[in-house]
Coordinates of C-alpha atoms in Angstrom, one line a residue:
X1211 CA 8.8 10.0 146.9
X1212 CA 9.3 7.5 143.7
X1213 CA 10.0 3.8 144.6
X1214 CA 11.1 0.9 142.5
X1215 CA 8.6 -0.7 143.4
X1216 CA 6.6 1.1 140.7
X1217 CA 9.3 1.8 138.3
X1218 CA 7.8 -1.3 136.3
X1219 CA 4.5 -1.3 136.9
X1220 CA 2.0 -0.2 133.9
X1221 CA 0.2 3.0 134.7
X1222 CA -1.5 3.6 131.8
X1223 CA -1.8 3.3 127.9
X1224 CA 0.5 5.4 125.4
X1225 CA -0.9 9.1 123.8
X1226 CA -1.0 9.9 120.4
X1227 CA 0.0 9.0 117.6
X1228 CA 2.5 9.3 115.4
X1229 CA 3.5 9.5 111.6
X1230 CA 3.1 5.6 109.8
X1231 CA 5.5 6.4 107.5
X1232 CA 8.0 3.4 107.2
X1233 CA 11.5 3.8 108.6
X1234 CA 13.3 3.1 105.5
X1235 CA 17.4 3.7 104.0
X1236 CA 17.5 8.1 104.2
X1237 CA 20.7 9.8 105.8
X1238 CA 20.3 12.1 108.9
X1239 CA 21.2 14.5 106.7
X1240 CA 18.2 13.6 104.7
X1241 CA 16.0 13.2 108.0
X1242 CA 14.5 16.9 108.2
X1243 CA 13.8 18.1 111.2
X1244 CA 9.7 18.9 112.3
X1245 CA 9.0 22.3 110.8
X1246 CA 6.2 22.2 114.0
X1247 CA 7.3 20.7 117.4
X1248 CA 5.8 17.9 117.6
X1249 CA 4.5 15.2 121.0
X1250 CA 7.0 12.2 122.3
X1251 CA 5.6 9.6 123.6
X1252 CA 8.2 7.5 125.4
X1253 CA 7.7 4.3 127.2
X1254 CA 10.1 2.4 129.8
X1255 CA 10.0 -1.2 130.6
X1256 CA 13.3 -1.0 132.6
X1257 CA 12.7 1.3 135.1
X1258 CA 15.2 4.1 132.9
X1259 CA 13.0 6.8 133.6
X1260 CA 14.4 7.0 137.7
X1261 CA 18.2 8.0 135.4
X1262 CA 16.6 9.7 132.3
X1263 CA 13.6 11.8 133.0
X1264 CA 15.0 14.9 134.6
X1265 CA 18.0 14.8 131.3
X1266 CA 14.8 14.1 128.4
X1267 CA 13.2 17.2 130.3
X1268 CA 15.8 19.2 129.6
X1269 CA 16.1 18.4 126.5
X1270 CA 12.4 19.3 125.5
X1271 CA 12.8 22.6 127.6
X1272 CA 16.0 23.0 125.3
X1273 CA 14.5 22.4 122.3
X1274 CA 10.8 23.9 122.2
X1275 CA 11.3 24.1 118.4
X1276 CA 10.9 20.4 118.1
X1277 CA 8.9 19.3 120.8
X1278 CA 6.0 20.7 123.1
X1279 CA 5.3 17.9 125.0
X1280 CA 6.2 14.4 126.3
X1281 CA 4.2 11.7 127.8
X1282 CA 5.5 8.8 130.0
X1283 CA 4.2 5.4 130.3
X1284 CA 5.7 2.1 132.2
X1285 CA 5.1 -1.2 131.2
X1286 CA 6.2 -4.8 131.8
X1287 CA 9.0 -5.7 129.5
X1288 CA 7.5 -9.6 128.3
X1289 CA 4.7 -7.1 126.9
X1290 CA 6.1 -5.0 124.7
X1291 CA 7.2 -6.8 122.1
X1292 CA 3.7 -7.6 120.9
X1293 CA 2.2 -4.7 121.6
X1294 CA 4.4 -2.6 119.5
X1295 CA 4.1 -5.7 116.8
X1296 CA 0.4 -5.2 117.0
X1297 CA 0.6 -1.4 116.3
X1298 CA 2.8 -2.2 113.3
X1299 CA 1.2 -4.8 111.9
X1300 CA -1.8 -2.3 112.1
X1301 CA 0.5 1.0 110.8
X1302 CA -0.5 3.0 113.3
X1303 CA 2.5 2.9 115.9
X1304 CA 2.3 5.4 118.5
X1305 CA 5.6 4.7 120.8
X1306 CA 8.1 6.5 119.8
X1307 CA 11.1 5.8 121.9
X1308 CA 11.5 2.4 124.8
X1309 CA 13.7 2.6 127.8
X1310 CA 14.8 -0.9 127.8
X1311 CA 17.2 -3.7 129.2
X1312 CA 18.1 -6.3 127.5
X1313 CA 14.9 -8.2 128.0
X1314 CA 12.5 -6.5 125.9
X1315 CA 15.9 -5.4 123.4
X1316 CA 16.5 -8.9 122.9
X1317 CA 13.1 -10.1 122.2
X1318 CA 12.6 -6.5 120.0
X1319 CA 15.6 -7.9 118.0
X1320 CA 14.2 -11.6 116.9
X1321 CA 11.1 -10.5 115.9
X1322 CA 12.6 -7.8 113.8
X1323 CA 10.8 -4.8 115.3
X1324 CA 13.7 -2.0 116.5
X1325 CA 15.5 0.2 113.9
X1326 CA 18.8 -0.4 112.8
X1327 CA 19.6 3.0 114.4
X1328 CA 23.7 2.4 113.7
X1329 CA 23.0 0.6 110.2
X1330 CA 21.3 3.6 108.8
X1331 CA 21.7 6.9 111.4
X1332 CA 25.3 6.4 112.6
X1333 CA 26.2 10.1 110.9
X1334 CA 23.6 11.3 113.4
X1335 CA 24.9 10.4 116.4
X1336 CA 28.1 10.6 118.8
X1337 CA 31.0 8.5 117.7
X1338 CA 29.9 5.5 120.1
X1339 CA 33.2 4.0 121.0
X1340 CA 34.7 7.0 121.7
X1341 CA 32.5 8.1 124.5
X1342 CA 31.3 5.3 126.1
X1343 CA 33.4 3.2 129.5
X1344 CA 35.1 0.5 127.3
X1345 CA 32.6 -2.0 129.6
X1346 CA 29.5 -0.3 128.1
X1347 CA 31.2 -0.3 124.9
X1348 CA 30.8 -4.0 125.0
X1349 CA 27.1 -4.1 126.3
X1350 CA 26.8 -1.5 122.9
X1351 CA 27.6 -4.9 121.0
X1352 CA 25.0 -6.7 121.8
X1353 CA 22.3 -4.3 120.1
X1354 CA 23.6 -4.9 116.9
X1355 CA 22.7 -1.3 115.6
X1356 CA 19.6 -1.4 117.1
X1357 CA 19.4 0.6 120.1
X1358 CA 21.5 2.7 121.8
X1359 CA 23.2 2.2 125.3
X1360 CA 22.2 5.3 127.4
X1361 CA 23.0 4.6 130.9
X1362 CA 25.4 1.0 132.3
X1363 CA 26.1 -0.7 135.0
X1364 CA 28.4 -3.4 136.5
X1365 CA 25.3 -5.0 138.2
X1366 CA 25.7 -8.3 140.3
X1367 CA 24.9 -10.7 141.0
X1368 CA 24.9 -10.1 144.6
X1369 CA 22.9 -11.8 148.1
X1370 CA 21.3 -9.3 149.4
X1371 CA 20.5 -10.0 153.3
X1372 CA 19.4 -9.3 156.2
X1373 CA 21.9 -9.0 158.8
X1374 CA 19.5 -9.8 161.9
X1375 CA 18.3 -13.0 160.1
X1376 CA 21.2 -14.7 158.7
X1377 CA 24.2 -14.4 160.9
X1378 CA 26.0 -16.2 159.4
X1379 CA 25.7 -15.7 155.4
X1380 CA 26.5 -18.3 152.2
X1381 CA 29.9 -17.4 150.6
X1382 CA 29.5 -20.3 148.1
X1383 CA 26.6 -21.7 145.8
X1384 CA 26.5 -25.1 147.7
X1385 CA 26.1 -22.7 150.8
X1386 CA 23.3 -20.8 149.3
X1387 CA 21.6 -24.5 148.8
X1388 CA 22.0 -25.4 151.9
X1389 CA 20.8 -22.4 153.5
X1390 CA 17.6 -22.4 151.8
X1391 CA 17.3 -26.1 152.4
X1392 CA 17.3 -25.0 156.0
X1393 CA 16.0 -21.9 155.8
X1394 CA 12.6 -22.9 153.2
X1395 CA 10.7 -19.9 151.7
X1396 CA 13.5 -17.5 153.2
X1397 CA 15.1 -16.9 150.0
X1398 CA 13.0 -15.0 147.1
X1399 CA 13.5 -13.8 143.5
X1400 CA 12.1 -12.1 140.5
X1401 CA 11.0 -13.9 137.0
X1402 CA 14.6 -13.0 135.3
X1403 CA 11.9 -11.9 131.7
X1404 CA 10.6 -9.0 134.1
X1405 CA 14.3 -8.5 136.6
X1406 CA 17.6 -6.8 136.2
X1407 CA 18.4 -9.4 139.8
X1408 CA 17.0 -12.5 138.5
X1409 CA 18.4 -12.1 135.4
X1410 CA 21.9 -11.4 136.5
X1411 CA 21.7 -14.2 139.1
X1412 CA 20.9 -17.0 136.7
X1413 CA 23.8 -15.4 134.1
X1414 CA 26.0 -15.3 136.6
X1415 CA 25.5 -18.8 138.4
X1416 CA 27.2 -20.5 134.9
X1417 CA 30.5 -19.0 136.3
X1418 CA 30.2 -19.3 139.8
X1419 CA 29.2 -23.1 139.1
X1420 CA 31.9 -23.9 136.1
X1421 CA 30.0 -24.5 133.7
X1422 CA 31.1 -25.8 130.0
X1423 CA 29.8 -22.6 128.6
X1424 CA 28.1 -19.6 130.4
X1425 CA 27.0 -17.8 126.7
X1426 CA 25.2 -21.0 125.8
X1427 CA 21.7 -21.7 127.9
X1428 CA 20.7 -24.4 126.2
X1429 CA 24.1 -26.6 125.6
X1430 CA 26.8 -25.2 128.2
X1431 CA 24.3 -24.4 131.3
X1432 CA 23.8 -28.0 132.5
X1433 CA 25.2 -27.9 136.7
X1434 CA 22.8 -24.1 136.3
X1435 CA 19.6 -26.0 135.5
X1436 CA 20.4 -28.2 137.9
X1437 CA 21.3 -25.9 140.2
X1438 CA 18.1 -23.6 140.1
X1439 CA 15.9 -26.5 139.6
X1440 CA 17.3 -27.3 143.2
X1441 CA 17.2 -23.9 144.9
X1442 CA 13.7 -23.9 143.3
X1443 CA 12.5 -26.4 146.1
X1444 CA 13.0 -24.4 148.8
X1445 CA 11.5 -20.9 147.1
X1446 CA 7.9 -20.3 147.4
X1447 CA 7.2 -18.0 144.5
X1448 CA 8.8 -16.2 141.6
X1449 CA 7.1 -12.3 141.7
X1450 CA 6.8 -10.8 138.4
X1451 CA 9.3 -8.2 139.6
X1452 CA 12.2 -7.2 141.5
X1453 CA 9.7 -4.6 143.5
X1454 CA 8.1 -7.1 145.1
X1455 CA 10.8 -8.6 145.8
X1456 CA 12.5 -5.7 147.1
X1457 CA 9.0 -4.9 149.7
X1458 CA 8.6 -8.6 150.9
X1459 CA 12.8 -8.5 152.3
X1460 CA 11.6 -4.8 153.7
X1461 CA 8.8 -6.3 155.2
X1462 CA 10.5 -9.4 156.8
X1463 CA 9.0 -12.1 154.9
X1464 CA 11.8 -12.8 153.3
X1465 CA 15.3 -12.9 154.7
X1466 CA 17.4 -13.3 151.8
X1467 CA 17.2 -12.1 147.7
X1468 CA 19.6 -11.6 144.5
X1469 CA 20.7 -8.2 144.0
X1470 CA 22.8 -5.9 142.0
X1471 CA 24.3 -2.5 143.1
X1472 CA 21.4 -0.2 142.5
X1473 CA 18.9 -2.8 143.4
X1474 CA 20.5 -2.3 146.7
X1475 CA 21.5 0.7 147.1
X1476 CA 18.0 2.6 145.7
X1477 CA 15.5 0.8 147.8
X1478 CA 17.4 1.5 150.9
X1479 CA 16.8 5.3 149.9
X1480 CA 14.2 4.9 149.5
X1481 CA 13.4 3.5 153.2
X1482 CA 11.8 0.2 151.2
X1483 CA 14.4 -2.4 152.2
X1484 CA 16.5 -1.0 156.0
X1485 CA 19.5 0.8 155.5
X1486 CA 21.3 -2.6 157.8
X1487 CA 20.6 -4.6 155.1
X1488 CA 24.0 -6.2 153.7
X1489 CA 25.4 -7.6 150.2
X1490 CA 27.9 -10.7 149.7
X1491 CA 29.5 -11.9 146.2
X1492 CA 29.5 -15.6 146.2
X1493 CA 32.7 -17.4 145.5
X1494 CA 33.7 -17.9 141.7
X1495 CA 31.8 -14.7 141.3
X1496 CA 31.5 -12.7 138.5
X1497 CA 29.7 -9.4 137.4
X1498 CA 27.4 -9.6 134.2
X1499 CA 26.9 -6.5 133.6
X1500 CA 23.7 -4.5 132.2
X1501 CA 22.4 -1.6 130.1
X1502 CA 19.9 0.0 128.9
X1503 CA 18.9 1.0 125.4
X1504 CA 16.9 3.2 123.4
X1505 CA 14.9 1.6 120.8
X1506 CA 12.8 3.2 117.6
X1507 CA 10.5 1.3 116.4
X1508 CA 9.6 1.1 112.5
X1509 CA 6.8 2.2 111.6
X1510 CA 7.5 6.1 112.8
X1511 CA 8.1 9.0 110.3
X1512 CA 11.1 10.9 109.5
X1513 CA 10.3 14.0 111.0
X1514 CA 10.4 12.6 114.3
X1515 CA 13.1 9.6 113.8
X1516 CA 15.7 12.8 113.0
X1517 CA 14.0 14.5 116.8
X1518 CA 15.0 11.4 118.3
X1519 CA 18.2 10.7 116.9
X1520 CA 19.0 14.0 118.7
X1521 CA 17.2 13.5 121.7
X1522 CA 19.6 10.3 121.7
X1523 CA 23.1 12.6 121.3
X1524 CA 21.8 15.0 123.8
X1525 CA 21.2 12.5 126.7
X1526 CA 24.5 11.5 125.9
X1527 CA 26.2 14.3 126.7
X1528 CA 28.5 14.1 129.9
X1529 CA 26.3 17.2 131.3
X1530 CA 23.1 14.5 130.5
X1531 CA 25.2 11.4 131.7
X1532 CA 25.8 13.3 135.2
X1533 CA 21.7 12.6 136.2
X1534 CA 22.2 8.7 135.8
X1535 CA 23.6 8.3 139.4
X1536 CA 20.2 9.1 140.8
X1537 CA 19.8 7.9 143.7
X1538 CA 21.7 4.8 143.1
X1539 CA 19.4 2.8 141.2
X1540 CA 21.4 1.7 138.2
X1541 CA 25.2 2.4 140.1
X1542 CA 27.0 4.4 138.5
X1543 CA 25.0 4.9 136.0
X1544 CA 26.8 6.9 133.1
X1545 CA 27.7 5.0 130.1
X1546 CA 29.4 7.9 129.1
X1547 CA 33.8 8.7 130.0
X1548 CA 34.4 11.1 132.0
X1549 CA 31.3 11.5 134.1
X1550 CA 31.7 11.6 137.6
X1551 CA 29.8 12.0 140.7
X1552 CA 31.0 15.5 141.3
X1553 CA 29.0 16.4 138.5
X1554 CA 25.9 14.7 139.7
X1555 CA 22.5 16.8 141.5
X1556 CA 23.5 17.3 145.1
X1557 CA 20.6 14.6 146.2
X1558 CA 22.5 12.4 144.6
X1559 CA 25.6 13.0 145.9
X1560 CA 24.3 12.6 149.3
X1561 CA 22.2 9.8 148.5
X1562 CA 24.8 7.4 147.6
X1563 CA 27.3 9.2 150.3
X1564 CA 24.5 7.7 153.0
X1565 CA 24.0 4.6 151.0
X1566 CA 26.6 3.7 148.6
X1567 CA 29.1 0.9 149.9
X1568 CA 32.8 1.9 149.9
X1569 CA 33.6 -1.7 149.3
X1570 CA 31.7 -1.7 145.6
X1571 CA 35.3 0.0 144.0
X1572 CA 37.3 -2.7 145.1
X1573 CA 35.0 -5.6 143.7
X1574 CA 34.4 -3.6 140.1
X1575 CA 38.2 -3.2 139.9
X1576 CA 38.9 -6.3 141.3
X1577 CA 36.5 -8.9 139.6
X1578 CA 35.7 -10.1 135.8
X1579 CA 33.0 -7.9 134.2
X1580 CA 31.1 -10.0 131.1
X1581 CA 28.8 -9.5 128.7
X1582 CA 25.1 -11.0 129.7
X1583 CA 23.8 -13.8 126.7
X1584 CA 23.0 -12.8 123.2
X1585 CA 20.1 -11.5 122.7
X1586 CA 18.8 -14.4 120.9
X1587 CA 20.6 -16.8 123.7
X1588 CA 18.8 -14.3 126.5
X1589 CA 15.6 -15.1 124.7
X1590 CA 16.5 -18.8 125.1
X1591 CA 17.1 -18.6 128.8
X1592 CA 14.1 -17.0 129.4
X1593 CA 11.6 -19.3 127.8
X1594 CA 13.9 -22.0 129.1
X1595 CA 13.9 -21.0 133.1
X1596 CA 9.6 -20.3 132.5
X1597 CA 9.4 -23.9 131.4
X1598 CA 11.7 -25.5 133.7
X1599 CA 12.5 -23.7 137.0
X1600 CA 9.7 -21.2 137.8
X1601 CA 6.9 -21.3 135.5
X1602 CA 4.1 -23.0 138.1
X1603 CA 5.5 -21.4 140.7
X1604 CA 5.1 -17.6 139.0
X1605 CA 2.7 -15.0 141.2

């Protein structure tokens, strides 16, 4: 059985090697599909394979003339940019497709690692503005054309807690701080640079606290940084990923964490966190949306680029998007309009029926949905958090 604890865990090197031709400027029409099927090496730094691996394997089965084999690798997001940069500098890129959240997407944009997919090859892809949900289209804009949204969810931040141990859950930021002072080391969250809930929490606080500019961590987050530092005095340490957080919550060594819709539902489906866990927002809450992206490193052969563009288009069909409901890991999951739960596999429908929360529909309808920080600002926020908040207490 898969568990969220292993989704962001490094499980080995990437096999195989792609061609080393530079990614130039030809249009898709000039990118000839390969005459022989190729091997694709896909690396996931976001847990996205839980949502898309079945659909990706469906592509291999549907297009045996294009793809003979697909290897899947997982790695922590902070390690990815350096790995790809080293391969590009050596002229030997053996990662074909990256599945990433906004974290490694941002780092790759900053270091100019990614192909400008929309600037060069938009004609090879569906008209994204026409097919995406409105909030997913906003998330697409963050990618600067260098990634394509494959899954989307409103995310969080939410508080998740065990009701038998938290009799009066906090409903405001002030109450949360007071609770941690009265219950030291019972709240935990993971390093934002490698945690969806962690980064959603720090990006959501400026809205909750009424900071001057929620989109400017360096100049507009005075209240947020002060709050995070004070909160940190009551936090024992910050794990490197969300899986470890949920394990501690489930085992009872912590009573409360920050969460998202998917990280609430899926660990309970899998039995990592007890079904009885509860969630709640803080007063002034805005959703900070999240998405997973498909990115292509510069340095691949034109033939592989052509196959990858075809794969992306396949993954954006309604039939394949229905798989992204998974077991609630990125709830809801689909980025494309018109993909309903009744289109999903039976096991997805059953999991969400039992472990989903009816209140989510109203919460999504009634609260603003914001986009995350722009990529350059996200890099700044991660660095400031590492330097000012969690650097000495990371584990």
